[in-house]
Amino acid sequence: MRNTSIAVGLAAGLTAIGGAAAAQDCTTKIGAVLPTSVDWGKPIAATAQYVVEQVNAAGGVAGCEIEMVLRDSQVDPKVGVDAAKALVDLDGVQVLLGAVSSGVSMPILTSVTAPAGVMQMSCCSSSTAFTGLAEEGKTKGLWFRTFATTGVQSAVAAMVAKDKGYKSIAILYKNDDWGQDIGKLAAADFAAVGVEVTGSVALNDGQASYRAEVTEALKGQPEAIYLALYPKEGTAAVREWISLGGTQNMIVANSLKSDEFRENVGLQYLGNTTGTDTASPRSASATRFVDQYTEHFGSAPSGPGLSNSYDATMIALLAMEAAGKDSSGEEIAAMVGKVTDPAGTPVSADAEGFAAAKEILAGGGSVFYQGATGNVRFDANGDVSAPAVTWGFSEGGIEELQYISLDEVDSFMGSLN
């Protein structure tokens, strides 16, 4: 069923959109498994809900209002899988947003969504293990992510170490799918630029102390430390590291781009910390996202995964619109290419853009989504490419240090190989 009260094109206007929303007479549920019990996870979930509100203002999907059923992953694989099973088995969702950690997304994909034929769209899982799984056909074309693989961040970490002239570095990584992946890649990339890796040590969740692991990492007397950890274990490990005389030369993954980490460790110990992250391109659509986010939430987007969460949700809902009412996860996944088609009509990342897309899709056309992370394009494995940034901690929070274009990222990664 298509709502015909929406004005055609980007000039539709919020008045017409609001009238369309009022005409919705059914509800379609989508699922979200996100870490709302941690400080950096709440804005990711709030951003996804914001997209749902925009889409409902544009008339919903296939004439139905969208309800996002949100469950907390607690950054725990078992909790995440249980949450996903409930969403699929009890709520009957055909689209699942999440998770954030690769260590949570992977078991959800392999034990819940792929077996059930449900499309899974992640904002923030970056492990290259998903690429391998897709190449083997085990994702069944149901897996997509709007965050670039760990290869980007590991390469940029090597770029930082080289530029700073570090001769040796130790690695502390989270002992899960994501941490193992980025830890291995970072070790290879550091070696490729001539930085000696003196040790690479895994940290498990929930330990009372990480003194033994930190002591092991300190044995080689590294000039710097690379941290691929989340804020909870990252805070504990860095406190141990500093107390035992470890260097304050730190390179950290985007998982530590957190006020919680900054405040609990103390800014006085983080002055020589350089973080890495993927970035939105310097494009009009990315700027528009920042402007509308700031207007809606009262502050600019800060923290990992917010633009990626926006695009993951909007693309999933566009694909649902293209597939039509009561479509299966497989049918929805098959439409992702139709709403991210470089040959299609460009549409903006907002309520007006979604309203325009509805009309174009209803007429048999395709659209090219211009998103918060730029012109999103997925490869055959559901992966995207992205520029990168380096960042640091300051009194005000987190500040960007350097923007690295997609061409620069690709060129540097090529030099490592």
XYZ file of C-alpha atoms in Angstrom:
417
model
C 0.000 0.000 0.000
C 1.419 3.412 -0.992
C 0.378 6.643 0.669
C -0.513 9.078 -2.114
C -0.832 12.228 0.011
C 2.936 12.866 -0.068
C 4.055 15.647 -2.372
C 6.572 14.575 -5.018
C 10.253 15.529 -4.798
C 12.520 17.226 -2.323
C 10.206 20.228 -2.194
C 7.510 18.125 -0.549
C 7.618 20.200 2.630
C 6.952 19.198 6.198
C 3.275 20.157 6.054
C 2.562 17.603 3.349
C 4.784 15.079 5.106
C 2.970 15.560 8.388
C -0.351 14.962 6.645
C 0.972 11.731 5.189
C 2.109 10.513 8.577
C -1.361 10.986 9.993
C -2.776 8.629 7.346
C -0.810 5.593 8.520
C -3.130 2.820 9.663
C -0.703 -0.044 10.409
C 2.584 -0.649 12.208
C 5.696 -2.511 11.093
C 8.345 -3.442 13.640
C 12.082 -3.411 13.149
C 14.567 -4.669 15.743
C 17.636 -3.005 17.220
C 20.249 -4.639 19.458
C 22.465 -1.820 20.726
C 24.513 -1.196 23.895
C 22.252 1.273 25.671
C 23.678 0.443 29.099
C 26.983 2.176 28.241
C 27.388 5.912 27.758
C 28.622 5.783 24.158
C 25.855 3.377 23.119
C 22.899 5.542 24.107
C 23.469 8.202 21.379
C 23.836 5.461 18.747
C 20.383 4.129 19.668
C 18.918 7.639 19.921
C 20.195 8.418 16.419
C 18.502 5.313 15.017
C 15.239 6.300 16.722
C 15.572 9.798 15.262
C 15.637 8.292 11.769
C 12.508 6.289 12.557
C 10.764 9.509 13.601
C 11.801 11.207 10.353
C 10.575 8.294 8.266
C 7.250 8.207 10.085
C 6.928 11.940 9.450
C 7.358 11.120 5.752
C 4.491 8.621 5.772
C 6.245 5.573 7.167
C 7.260 2.544 5.134
C 4.799 1.129 2.602
C 2.031 3.092 4.341
C 2.803 1.706 7.808
C 4.290 3.443 10.816
C 7.656 2.034 11.877
C 8.199 0.934 15.463
C 11.785 0.276 16.500
C 11.904 -2.356 19.243
C 15.158 -1.691 21.069
C 17.006 -4.207 23.237
C 20.248 -3.676 25.144
C 23.199 -5.862 24.100
C 25.243 -4.883 27.180
C 28.232 -5.439 24.833
C 27.837 -9.125 25.732
C 27.548 -11.815 23.017
C 25.131 -14.020 24.972
C 22.896 -11.098 25.929
C 22.974 -9.838 22.337
C 22.021 -13.223 20.886
C 19.159 -13.627 23.387
C 17.914 -10.140 22.504
C 18.092 -10.848 18.775
C 16.236 -14.162 19.179
C 13.434 -12.409 21.027
C 13.154 -9.769 18.304
C 13.051 -12.371 15.536
C 10.981 -15.094 17.220
C 8.571 -12.997 19.299
C 8.387 -9.647 17.514
C 8.726 -11.111 14.025
C 11.134 -8.463 12.726
C 12.574 -8.861 9.238
C 15.217 -6.154 9.755
C 17.632 -6.023 12.681
C 19.895 -3.040 13.365
C 23.074 -3.953 15.229
C 25.066 -4.742 16.950
C 27.993 -2.413 17.670
C 30.783 -4.728 18.773
C 31.830 -7.277 16.158
C 31.985 -9.812 18.973
C 28.244 -9.344 19.462
C 27.253 -8.893 15.815
C 28.981 -12.074 14.662
C 27.054 -14.586 16.836
C 23.813 -12.728 16.095
C 24.498 -13.069 12.370
C 25.551 -16.708 12.413
C 23.044 -18.053 14.931
C 20.009 -15.785 14.517
C 19.606 -13.509 11.493
C 21.210 -15.547 8.686
C 19.441 -18.808 9.674
C 16.118 -16.944 10.004
C 16.480 -15.004 6.729
C 16.450 -11.634 8.509
C 18.448 -8.711 7.106
C 21.072 -7.368 9.548
C 22.445 -3.843 9.157
C 25.231 -2.793 11.527
C 26.393 0.744 12.113
C 29.641 -0.071 13.790
C 31.009 -3.605 13.467
C 34.329 -3.499 11.652
C 35.952 -6.944 11.855
C 37.257 -8.291 8.543
C 35.900 -11.689 9.622
C 32.528 -10.591 8.222
C 34.109 -10.054 4.817
C 35.481 -13.582 4.861
C 32.123 -14.964 5.911
C 30.393 -13.110 3.071
C 32.945 -14.353 0.532
C 32.131 -17.904 1.639
C 28.411 -17.237 1.067
C 27.582 -17.740 4.735
C 25.944 -14.334 5.239
C 23.421 -15.224 2.482
C 23.484 -11.599 1.274
C 21.717 -10.504 4.469
C 24.638 -8.648 6.090
C 25.510 -4.969 5.573
C 27.479 -2.439 7.579
C 27.963 1.304 7.198
C 31.286 1.306 9.096
C 34.530 0.563 7.250
C 36.546 -2.512 8.195
C 39.213 -2.604 10.882
C 41.806 -2.419 8.120
C 41.285 1.348 7.882
C 41.896 2.002 11.573
C 44.887 -0.329 11.835
C 46.493 1.345 8.829
C 45.910 4.825 10.238
C 47.371 3.711 13.577
C 50.524 2.665 11.702
C 50.525 6.035 9.921
C 50.399 7.811 13.294
C 53.205 5.685 14.761
C 55.380 6.337 11.722
C 54.702 10.093 11.727
C 55.525 10.323 15.457
C 58.753 8.407 14.941
C 57.965 5.596 17.379
C 60.439 2.730 17.128
C 58.575 0.175 19.266
C 55.020 -0.420 20.406
C 53.032 -2.931 22.480
C 49.434 -3.892 21.733
C 46.609 -4.507 24.205
C 43.454 -5.782 22.522
C 40.006 -6.981 23.579
C 39.742 -10.760 23.367
C 36.760 -10.968 21.012
C 36.187 -11.102 17.244
C 36.819 -7.387 16.796
C 39.827 -7.141 19.087
C 41.542 -10.225 17.711
C 41.034 -8.932 14.175
C 42.276 -5.375 14.700
C 45.097 -6.552 16.965
C 46.420 -8.872 14.268
C 46.050 -6.265 11.518
C 47.669 -3.517 13.595
C 50.655 -5.735 14.401
C 51.209 -6.386 10.690
C 50.790 -2.714 9.768
C 53.171 -1.480 12.475
C 55.765 -3.990 11.261
C 55.226 -2.846 7.671
C 56.237 0.733 8.584
C 59.245 -0.391 10.603
C 57.782 -0.159 14.121
C 58.754 -3.128 16.299
C 55.831 -4.808 18.082
C 57.298 -5.809 21.440
C 54.213 -7.709 22.564
C 50.541 -8.267 21.775
C 48.363 -9.169 24.739
C 44.647 -10.073 24.892
C 42.343 -8.811 27.662
C 39.190 -10.671 28.665
C 36.007 -9.020 29.917
C 35.160 -8.791 33.562
C 38.516 -9.432 35.182
C 39.115 -7.920 38.608
C 42.580 -6.808 37.508
C 44.647 -6.594 34.326
C 47.974 -6.269 36.149
C 49.336 -9.563 34.781
C 48.467 -8.627 31.176
C 49.883 -5.112 31.537
C 53.055 -6.441 33.142
C 53.473 -8.790 30.173
C 53.052 -5.903 27.720
C 55.613 -3.822 29.609
C 58.355 -6.460 29.376
C 59.625 -5.197 26.029
C 59.835 -1.595 27.299
C 57.865 -0.224 24.336
C 58.065 3.418 23.364
C 54.287 3.515 22.806
C 51.144 1.459 23.460
C 48.281 0.676 21.067
C 44.882 0.056 22.661
C 42.040 -1.769 20.907
C 39.736 -1.922 23.932
C 36.360 -0.695 25.134
C 36.067 1.953 27.873
C 35.511 -0.378 30.838
C 38.521 -2.635 30.383
C 40.420 0.211 28.712
C 40.123 2.348 31.833
C 41.290 -0.478 34.102
C 44.186 -1.405 31.833
C 45.463 2.163 31.382
C 45.321 2.798 35.125
C 47.493 -0.299 35.640
C 49.753 0.742 32.766
C 50.383 4.226 34.189
C 50.807 2.981 37.761
C 53.487 0.518 36.617
C 55.442 3.211 34.785
C 54.175 2.659 31.252
C 54.557 5.345 28.612
C 51.842 7.931 27.996
C 52.487 7.682 24.236
C 49.189 6.045 23.308
C 47.432 5.287 20.031
C 43.841 4.157 20.533
C 41.031 2.787 18.378
C 37.714 4.618 18.069
C 36.200 2.347 20.733
C 37.906 4.579 23.322
C 36.459 7.766 21.829
C 34.469 8.180 25.002
C 33.925 10.785 27.714
C 33.668 7.879 30.166
C 37.211 6.769 29.322
C 38.597 10.322 29.378
C 37.043 11.150 32.737
C 37.822 7.853 34.460
C 41.468 7.767 33.393
C 42.093 11.499 33.786
C 42.972 14.010 31.100
C 46.384 14.594 32.715
C 47.417 11.107 31.556
C 45.974 11.376 28.044
C 47.710 14.440 26.660
C 49.859 12.375 24.296
C 47.038 10.112 23.136
C 46.101 9.961 19.454
C 42.905 8.220 18.446
C 41.851 6.872 15.066
C 38.418 6.635 13.496
C 36.738 6.407 10.147
C 35.117 9.647 9.032
C 32.407 11.113 6.910
C 33.664 12.749 3.731
C 33.756 16.529 3.597
C 30.513 16.658 1.622
C 27.286 18.638 1.678
C 25.278 15.613 2.861
C 27.623 15.015 5.803
C 27.426 18.681 6.788
C 23.636 18.591 6.551
C 23.568 15.630 8.929
C 25.614 17.535 11.517
C 23.300 20.539 11.205
C 20.067 18.579 11.574
C 21.475 16.420 14.376
C 22.540 19.538 16.270
C 19.135 21.120 15.825
C 17.310 17.987 16.985
C 19.512 16.977 19.939
C 20.781 20.399 21.000
C 24.452 19.547 20.483
C 26.699 18.407 17.654
C 27.259 14.659 17.152
C 30.187 13.512 19.279
C 31.286 9.949 19.877
C 31.654 6.889 17.667
C 29.128 5.599 15.184
C 26.484 8.335 15.095
C 26.585 9.154 11.374
C 26.951 5.416 10.669
C 23.896 4.656 12.819
C 21.907 7.266 10.928
C 22.808 5.802 7.541
C 22.335 2.185 8.612
C 18.796 2.930 9.778
C 17.800 5.115 6.841
C 19.137 2.683 4.225
C 17.387 -0.245 5.907
C 14.083 1.632 5.873
C 14.557 2.750 2.267
C 15.138 -0.884 1.310
C 11.957 -1.864 3.167
C 10.076 0.802 1.206
C 11.485 -0.520 -2.064
C 10.570 -4.112 -1.162
C 6.992 -3.261 -0.211
C 4.670 -4.184 2.620
C 5.085 -7.541 4.400
C 8.353 -8.311 2.616
C 10.797 -10.907 3.916
C 14.309 -10.149 5.082
C 15.686 -11.627 1.855
C 13.447 -9.395 -0.247
C 14.455 -6.324 1.739
C 18.162 -7.143 1.478
C 17.785 -7.527 -2.279
C 16.582 -3.900 -2.477
C 19.615 -2.323 -0.773
C 21.313 -1.950 -4.144
C 18.248 -0.185 -5.539
C 18.398 2.552 -2.899
C 22.196 3.004 -3.069
C 22.385 2.966 -6.870
C 24.949 5.432 -8.329
C 22.790 5.582 -11.469
C 19.666 6.396 -9.457
C 18.117 9.723 -8.509
C 20.014 11.369 -5.619
C 17.931 11.748 -2.436
C 18.866 13.534 0.758
C 19.200 12.047 4.230
C 16.113 13.507 5.885
C 12.316 13.271 5.928
C 11.980 15.164 2.649
C 14.500 12.860 0.988
C 12.640 9.778 2.172
C 9.356 11.210 0.877
C 10.966 11.855 -2.506
C 12.420 8.346 -2.547
C 8.965 6.857 -1.951
C 7.652 8.516 -5.099
C 10.657 7.545 -7.199
C 10.554 3.919 -6.059
C 6.800 3.722 -6.581
C 7.361 4.851 -10.154
C 9.830 2.045 -10.766
C 12.984 4.101 -10.402
C 16.039 3.677 -8.197
C 17.634 6.179 -5.821
C 21.162 7.100 -4.768
C 21.130 7.829 -1.053
C 23.272 10.831 -0.064
C 23.942 10.108 3.571
C 25.549 11.276 6.771
C 28.667 9.335 5.752
C 28.460 10.504 2.133
C 27.301 8.633 -0.956
C 26.974 5.169 0.549
C 27.932 2.252 -1.700
C 28.201 -1.370 -0.575
C 30.419 -3.933 -2.249
C 29.408 -7.556 -2.830
C 30.250 -8.391 0.794
C 28.148 -5.614 2.326
C 31.262 -3.518 3.088
C 31.884 0.215 2.581
C 35.018 2.344 2.264
C 35.599 5.560 4.200
C 38.016 8.398 4.878
C 39.611 8.609 8.333
C 40.491 11.064 11.079
C 42.852 11.246 13.995
C 41.616 12.815 17.220
C 42.676 13.663 20.751
C 41.213 14.374 24.170
C 40.805 17.930 25.441
C 39.093 19.796 28.276
C 36.050 20.143 26.042
C 35.891 16.463 25.141
C 37.174 15.134 21.825
C 38.746 17.207 19.066
C 39.718 16.271 15.539
C 43.427 16.481 14.791
C 43.701 15.457 11.117
C 41.372 14.504 8.285
C 42.670 11.816 5.917
C 40.826 11.574 2.612
C 39.664 8.301 1.091
C 42.326 8.581 -1.599
C 45.019 9.089 1.057
C 43.727 6.139 3.085
C 43.634 3.883 0.021
C 47.130 4.999 -1.054
C 48.650 4.354 2.384
C 46.939 0.981 2.726
C 48.268 0.072 -0.699
C 51.792 0.963 0.408
C 51.512 -1.450 3.338
C 50.882 -4.327 0.956
